[in-house]
Short mmCIF file of C-alpha atoms and ligand atoms in Angstrom, two decimals:
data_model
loop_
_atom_site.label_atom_id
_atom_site.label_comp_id
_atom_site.label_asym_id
_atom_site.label_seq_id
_atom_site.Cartn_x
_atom_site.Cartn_y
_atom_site.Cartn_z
CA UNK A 10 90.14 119.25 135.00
CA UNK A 11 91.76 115.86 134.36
CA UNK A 12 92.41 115.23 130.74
CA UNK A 13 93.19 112.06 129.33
CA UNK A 14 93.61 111.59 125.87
CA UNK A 15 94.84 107.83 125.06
CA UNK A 16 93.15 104.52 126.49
CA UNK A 17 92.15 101.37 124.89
CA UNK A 18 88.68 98.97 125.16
CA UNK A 19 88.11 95.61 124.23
CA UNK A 20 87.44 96.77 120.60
CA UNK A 21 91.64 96.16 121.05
CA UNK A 22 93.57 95.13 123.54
CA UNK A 23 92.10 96.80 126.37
CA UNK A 24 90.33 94.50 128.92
CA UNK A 25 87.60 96.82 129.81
CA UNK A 26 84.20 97.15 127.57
CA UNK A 27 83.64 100.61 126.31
CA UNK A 28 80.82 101.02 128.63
CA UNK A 29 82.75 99.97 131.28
CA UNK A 30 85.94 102.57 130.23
CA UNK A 31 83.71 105.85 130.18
CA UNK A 32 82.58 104.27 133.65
CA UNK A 33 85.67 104.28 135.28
CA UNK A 34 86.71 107.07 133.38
CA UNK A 35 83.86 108.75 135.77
CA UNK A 36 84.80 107.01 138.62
CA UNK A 37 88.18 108.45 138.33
CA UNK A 38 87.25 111.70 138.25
CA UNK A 39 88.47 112.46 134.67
CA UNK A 40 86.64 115.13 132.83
CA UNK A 41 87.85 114.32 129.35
CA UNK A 42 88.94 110.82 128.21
CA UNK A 43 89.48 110.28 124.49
CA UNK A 44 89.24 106.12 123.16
CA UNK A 45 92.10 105.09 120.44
CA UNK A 46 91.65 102.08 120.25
CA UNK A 47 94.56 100.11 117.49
CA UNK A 48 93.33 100.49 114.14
CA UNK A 49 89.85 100.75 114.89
CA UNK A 50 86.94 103.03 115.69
CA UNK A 51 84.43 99.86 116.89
CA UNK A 52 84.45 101.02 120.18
CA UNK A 53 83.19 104.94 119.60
CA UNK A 54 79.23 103.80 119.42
CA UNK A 55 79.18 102.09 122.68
CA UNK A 56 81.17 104.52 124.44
CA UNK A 57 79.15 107.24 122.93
CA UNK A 58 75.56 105.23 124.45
CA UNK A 59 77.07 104.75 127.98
CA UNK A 60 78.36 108.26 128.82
CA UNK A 61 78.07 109.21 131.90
CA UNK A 62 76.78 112.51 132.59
CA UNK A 63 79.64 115.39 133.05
CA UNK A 64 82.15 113.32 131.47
CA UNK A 65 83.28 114.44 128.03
CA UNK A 66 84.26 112.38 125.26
CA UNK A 67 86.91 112.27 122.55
CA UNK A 68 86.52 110.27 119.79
CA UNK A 69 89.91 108.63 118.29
CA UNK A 70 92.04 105.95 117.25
CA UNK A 71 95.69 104.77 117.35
CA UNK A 72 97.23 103.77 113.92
CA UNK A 73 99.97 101.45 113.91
CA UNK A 74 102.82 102.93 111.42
CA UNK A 75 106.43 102.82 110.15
CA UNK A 76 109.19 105.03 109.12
CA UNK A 77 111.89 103.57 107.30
CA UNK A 78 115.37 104.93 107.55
CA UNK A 79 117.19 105.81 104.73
CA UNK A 80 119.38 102.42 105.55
CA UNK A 81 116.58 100.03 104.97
CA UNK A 82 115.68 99.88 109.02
CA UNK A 83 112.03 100.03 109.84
CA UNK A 84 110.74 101.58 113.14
CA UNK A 85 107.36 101.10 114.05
CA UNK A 86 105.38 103.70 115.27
CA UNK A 87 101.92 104.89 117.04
CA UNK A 88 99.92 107.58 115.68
CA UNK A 89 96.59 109.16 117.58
CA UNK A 90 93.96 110.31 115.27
CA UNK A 91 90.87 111.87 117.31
CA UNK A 92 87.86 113.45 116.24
CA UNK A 93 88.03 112.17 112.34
CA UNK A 94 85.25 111.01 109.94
CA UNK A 95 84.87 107.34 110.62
CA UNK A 96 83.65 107.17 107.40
CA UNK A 97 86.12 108.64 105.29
CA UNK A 98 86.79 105.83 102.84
CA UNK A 99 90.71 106.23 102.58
CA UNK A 100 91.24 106.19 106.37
CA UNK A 101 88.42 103.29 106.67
CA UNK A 102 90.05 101.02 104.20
CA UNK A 103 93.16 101.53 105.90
CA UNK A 104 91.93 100.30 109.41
CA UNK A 105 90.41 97.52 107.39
CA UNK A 106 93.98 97.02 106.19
CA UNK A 107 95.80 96.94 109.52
CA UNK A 108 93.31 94.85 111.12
CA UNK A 109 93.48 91.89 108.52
CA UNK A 110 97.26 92.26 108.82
CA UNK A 111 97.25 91.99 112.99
CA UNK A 112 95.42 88.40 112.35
CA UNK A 113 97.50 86.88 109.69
CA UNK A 114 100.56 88.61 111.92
CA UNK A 115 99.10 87.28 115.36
CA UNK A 116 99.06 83.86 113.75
CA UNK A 117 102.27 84.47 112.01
CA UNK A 118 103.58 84.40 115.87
CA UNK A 119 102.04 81.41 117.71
CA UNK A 120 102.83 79.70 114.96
CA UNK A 121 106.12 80.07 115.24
CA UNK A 122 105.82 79.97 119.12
CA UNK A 123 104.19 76.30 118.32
CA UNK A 124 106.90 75.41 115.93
CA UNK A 125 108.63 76.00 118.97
CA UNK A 126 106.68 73.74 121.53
CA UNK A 127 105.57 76.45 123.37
CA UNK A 128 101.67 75.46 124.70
CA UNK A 129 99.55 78.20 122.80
CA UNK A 130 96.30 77.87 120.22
CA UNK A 131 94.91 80.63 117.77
CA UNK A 132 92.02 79.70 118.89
CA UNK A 133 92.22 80.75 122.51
CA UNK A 134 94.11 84.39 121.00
CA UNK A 135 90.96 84.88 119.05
CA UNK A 136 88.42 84.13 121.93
CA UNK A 137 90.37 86.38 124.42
CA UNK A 138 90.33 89.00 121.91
CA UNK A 139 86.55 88.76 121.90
CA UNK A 140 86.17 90.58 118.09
CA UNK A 141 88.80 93.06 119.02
CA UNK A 142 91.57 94.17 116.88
CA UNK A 143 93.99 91.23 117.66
CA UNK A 144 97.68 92.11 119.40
CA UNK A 145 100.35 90.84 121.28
CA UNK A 146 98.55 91.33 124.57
CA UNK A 147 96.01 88.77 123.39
CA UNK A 148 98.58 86.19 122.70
CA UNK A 149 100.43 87.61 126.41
CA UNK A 150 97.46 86.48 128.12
CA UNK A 151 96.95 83.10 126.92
CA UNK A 152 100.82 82.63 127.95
CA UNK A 153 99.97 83.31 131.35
CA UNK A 154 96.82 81.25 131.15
CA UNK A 155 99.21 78.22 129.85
CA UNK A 156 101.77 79.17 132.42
CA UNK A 157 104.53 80.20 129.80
CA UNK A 158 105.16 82.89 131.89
CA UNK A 159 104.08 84.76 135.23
CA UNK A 160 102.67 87.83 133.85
CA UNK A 161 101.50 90.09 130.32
CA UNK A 162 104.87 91.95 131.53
CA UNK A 163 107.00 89.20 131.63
CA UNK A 164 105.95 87.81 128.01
CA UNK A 165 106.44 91.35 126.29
CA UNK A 166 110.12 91.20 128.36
CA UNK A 167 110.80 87.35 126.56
CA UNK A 168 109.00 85.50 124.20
CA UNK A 169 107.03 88.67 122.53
CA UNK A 170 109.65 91.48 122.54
CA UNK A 171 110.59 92.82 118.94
CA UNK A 172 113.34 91.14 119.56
CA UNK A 173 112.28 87.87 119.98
CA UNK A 174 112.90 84.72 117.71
CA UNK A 175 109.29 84.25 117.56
CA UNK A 176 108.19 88.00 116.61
CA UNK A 177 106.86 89.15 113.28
CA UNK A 178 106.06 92.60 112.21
CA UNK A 179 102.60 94.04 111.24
CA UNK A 180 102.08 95.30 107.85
CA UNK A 181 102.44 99.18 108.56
CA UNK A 182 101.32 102.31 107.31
CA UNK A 183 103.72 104.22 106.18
CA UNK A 184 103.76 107.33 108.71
CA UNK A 185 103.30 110.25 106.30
CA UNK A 186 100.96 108.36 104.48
CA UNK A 187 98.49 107.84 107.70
CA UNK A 188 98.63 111.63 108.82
CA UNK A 189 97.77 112.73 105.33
CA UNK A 190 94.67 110.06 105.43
CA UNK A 191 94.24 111.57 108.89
CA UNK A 192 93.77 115.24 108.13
CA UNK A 193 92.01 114.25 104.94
CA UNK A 194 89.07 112.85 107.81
CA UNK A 195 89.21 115.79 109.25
CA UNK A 196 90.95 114.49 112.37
CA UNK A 197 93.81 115.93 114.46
CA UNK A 198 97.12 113.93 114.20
CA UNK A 199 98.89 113.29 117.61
CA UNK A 200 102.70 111.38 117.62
CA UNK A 201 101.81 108.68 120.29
CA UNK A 202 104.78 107.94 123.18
CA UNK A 203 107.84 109.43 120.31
CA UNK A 204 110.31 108.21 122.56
CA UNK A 205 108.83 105.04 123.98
CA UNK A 206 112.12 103.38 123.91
CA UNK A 207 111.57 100.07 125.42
CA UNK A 208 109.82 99.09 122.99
CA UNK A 209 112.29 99.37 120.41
CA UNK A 210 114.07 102.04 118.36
CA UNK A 211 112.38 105.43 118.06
CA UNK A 212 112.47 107.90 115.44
CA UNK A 213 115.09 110.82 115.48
CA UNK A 214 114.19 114.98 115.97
CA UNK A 215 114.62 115.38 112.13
CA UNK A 216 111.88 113.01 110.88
CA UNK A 217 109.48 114.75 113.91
CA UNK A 218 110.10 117.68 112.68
CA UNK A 219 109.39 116.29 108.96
CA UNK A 220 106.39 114.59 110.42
CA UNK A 221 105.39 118.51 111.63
CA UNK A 222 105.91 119.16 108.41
CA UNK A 223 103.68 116.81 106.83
CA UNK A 224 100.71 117.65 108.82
CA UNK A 225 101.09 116.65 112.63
CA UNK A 226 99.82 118.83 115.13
CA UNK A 227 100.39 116.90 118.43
CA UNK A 228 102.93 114.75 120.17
CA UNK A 229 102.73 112.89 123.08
CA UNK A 230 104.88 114.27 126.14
CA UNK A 231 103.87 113.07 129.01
CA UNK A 232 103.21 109.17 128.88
CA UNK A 233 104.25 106.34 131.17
CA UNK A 234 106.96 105.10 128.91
CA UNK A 235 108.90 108.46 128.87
CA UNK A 236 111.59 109.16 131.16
CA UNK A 237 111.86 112.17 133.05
CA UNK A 238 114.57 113.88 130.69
CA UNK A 239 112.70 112.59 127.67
CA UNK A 240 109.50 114.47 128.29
CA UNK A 241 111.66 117.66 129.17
CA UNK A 242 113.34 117.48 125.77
CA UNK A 243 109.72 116.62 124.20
CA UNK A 244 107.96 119.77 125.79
CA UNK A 245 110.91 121.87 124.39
CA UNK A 246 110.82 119.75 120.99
CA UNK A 247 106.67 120.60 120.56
CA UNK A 248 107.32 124.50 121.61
CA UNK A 249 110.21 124.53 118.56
CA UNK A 250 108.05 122.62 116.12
CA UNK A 251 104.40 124.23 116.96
CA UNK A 252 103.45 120.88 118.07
CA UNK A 253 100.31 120.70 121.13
CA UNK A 254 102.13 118.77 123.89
CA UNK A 255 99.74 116.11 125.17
CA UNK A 256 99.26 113.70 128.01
CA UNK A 257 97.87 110.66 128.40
CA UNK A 258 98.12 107.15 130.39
CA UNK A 259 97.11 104.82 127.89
CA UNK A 260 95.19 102.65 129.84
CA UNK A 261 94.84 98.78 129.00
CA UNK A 262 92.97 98.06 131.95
CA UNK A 263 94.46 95.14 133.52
CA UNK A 264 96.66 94.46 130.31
CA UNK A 265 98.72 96.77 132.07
CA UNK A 266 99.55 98.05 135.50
CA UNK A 267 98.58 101.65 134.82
CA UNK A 268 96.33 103.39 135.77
CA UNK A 269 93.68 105.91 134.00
CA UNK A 270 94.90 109.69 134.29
CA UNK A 271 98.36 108.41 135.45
CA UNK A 272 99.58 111.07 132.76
CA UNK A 273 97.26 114.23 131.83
CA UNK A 274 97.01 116.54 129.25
CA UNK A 275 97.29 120.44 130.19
CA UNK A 276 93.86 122.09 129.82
CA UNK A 277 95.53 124.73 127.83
CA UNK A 278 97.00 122.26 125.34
CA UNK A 279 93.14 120.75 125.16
CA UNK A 280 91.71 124.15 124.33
CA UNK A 281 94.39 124.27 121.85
CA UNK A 282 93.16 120.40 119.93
CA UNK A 283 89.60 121.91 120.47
CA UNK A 284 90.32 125.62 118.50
CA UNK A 285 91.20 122.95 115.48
CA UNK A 286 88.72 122.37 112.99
CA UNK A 287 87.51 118.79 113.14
CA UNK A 288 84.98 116.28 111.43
CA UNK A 289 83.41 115.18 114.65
CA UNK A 290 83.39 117.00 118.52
CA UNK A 291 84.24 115.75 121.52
CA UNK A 292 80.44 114.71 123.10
CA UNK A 293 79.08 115.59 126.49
CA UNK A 294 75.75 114.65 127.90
P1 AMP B 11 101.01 94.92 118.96
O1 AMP B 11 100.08 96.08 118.69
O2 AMP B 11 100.36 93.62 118.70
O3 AMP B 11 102.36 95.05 118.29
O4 AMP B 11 101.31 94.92 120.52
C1 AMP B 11 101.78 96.10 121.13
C2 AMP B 11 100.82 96.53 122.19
O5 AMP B 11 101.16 95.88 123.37
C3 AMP B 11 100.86 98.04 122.46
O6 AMP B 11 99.57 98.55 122.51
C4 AMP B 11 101.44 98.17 123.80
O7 AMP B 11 100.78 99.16 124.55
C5 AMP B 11 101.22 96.83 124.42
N1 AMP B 11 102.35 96.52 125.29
C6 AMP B 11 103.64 96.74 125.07
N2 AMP B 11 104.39 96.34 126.11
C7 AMP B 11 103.53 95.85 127.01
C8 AMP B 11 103.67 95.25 128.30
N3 AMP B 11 104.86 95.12 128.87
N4 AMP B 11 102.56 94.86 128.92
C9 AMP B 11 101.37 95.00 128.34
N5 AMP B 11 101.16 95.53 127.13
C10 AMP B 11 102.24 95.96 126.48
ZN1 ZN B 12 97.76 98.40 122.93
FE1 FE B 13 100.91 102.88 121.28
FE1 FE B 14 98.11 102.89 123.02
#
């Protein structure tokens, strides 16, 4: 059984169609693939239509979050919702509410990239983005178009790090808040990459543990942006905390260079999400 529990469509900034994701899901050989899209849940219906037979679905979403350290620093912060009520109106309004803030943000950034003379448009972000939830990839690829840069790599590496002159942060939820709204859907709430570190700074043991604390019931061990040592620690972190230690590649499609069920979740720690009461179940045909 290959289990794989975080990938993105077009409904953000994946480059494959839903249809086409639960096809090469398939393809792949996966059993179980689960589609978070950022901040939305636009993708579930035409994922749900183009199942493949013998290929099992998961129904989720990735919410884009902050914790803010007691100094004033804010870290940003991925949380994995799956199998909620996408019509719970608290956790609705609050995708609404990230969304908007990814467009004014998006702009926010070429703007300042065109301040800057750098050859980019808003428009050309919004037409790659095809109606998706709008992110930095979008803007990536219209660098390469313009040959800014070489590759999506290379412009998360310069001109779109978090560390960038040009960069401006999204308007958050606050972490606690969105696994509260989470389990109030009825969903299961999953700590996405906790020590993705390249992307910026990560939170420390204590606030996982106060995220435990709060309501979370997964975190993410084994992902592509974890070193070896950090998904050792991880495993032993979840088995301390109670936490279900997951797996997952999350796949851009050609956003990104990997690959769907690069990194797999356990079938024991699936039985374990699935023995949690949920709003929706994963669907088979
Ligand atoms: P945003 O959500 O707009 O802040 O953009 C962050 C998104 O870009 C996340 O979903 C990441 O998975 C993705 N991302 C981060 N680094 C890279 C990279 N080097 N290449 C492609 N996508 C990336
Ligand atoms: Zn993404
Ligand atoms: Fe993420
Ligand atoms: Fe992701």
């Amino acid at each position: 059984m290959t289990i794989d529990l975080h990938t993105h469509s077009t409904a953000s900034d994946g480059t494959d169609r839903p249809a086409e994701l639960v096809a090469k899901a398939a393809a792949a050989n996966l059993s179980v693939v689960a589609i978070t899209d950022h901040d939305t849940t636009a993708g579930w219906d035409e994922a749900l239509g183009a199942l493949p037979p013998g290929l099992t679905l998961v129904t989720g979403a990735e919410f884009s979050c902050a914790y803010d350290e007691p100094d004033g620093t804010r870290i940003s912060l991925h949380l994995l919702g799956y199998l909620f009520d996408p019509d719970h109106d608290g956790l609705r309004a609050e995708r609404a509410r990230l969304r908007v803030s990814r467009l004014g943000r998006g702009r926010a950034i070429v703007d300042n990239m065109i301040a800057d003379g750098v050859p980019v448009t808003w428009n050309r972000v919004v037409e790659i983005a095809r109606g998706g939830a709008v992110g930095r990839p979008h803007i990536a690829r219209v660098l390469v178009e313009n040959s800014v840069v070489a590759s999506v790599d290379e412009a998360f590496a310069a001109l779109l790090s978090s560390r960038s002159k040009y960069y401006v942060p999204k308007a958050d939820s606050d972490v606690f808040k969105a696994i509260g709204l989470v389990r109030d859907a009825g969903g299961i709430a999953v700590f996405a990459h906790p020590l993705a570190r390249r992307r910026g700074a990560v939170v420390g043991e204590d606030v996982i543990a106060d995220m435990a604390q709060a309501g979370l019931q997964g975190i993410e061990v084994d992902h592509p942006d974890h070193a070896p040592d950090d998904r050792a620690r991880l495993a032993v972190l979840a088995g301390e905390l109670g936490l279900i230690g997951t797996g997952s590649s999350d796949y851009h499609g050609t956003n990104k260079t990997i690959d769907l069920g690069t990194c797999t979740t356990s079938r024991a720690a699936y039985e374990q999400l699935r023995s949690l009461e949920t709003a929706r179940q994963p669907v088979t045909r």
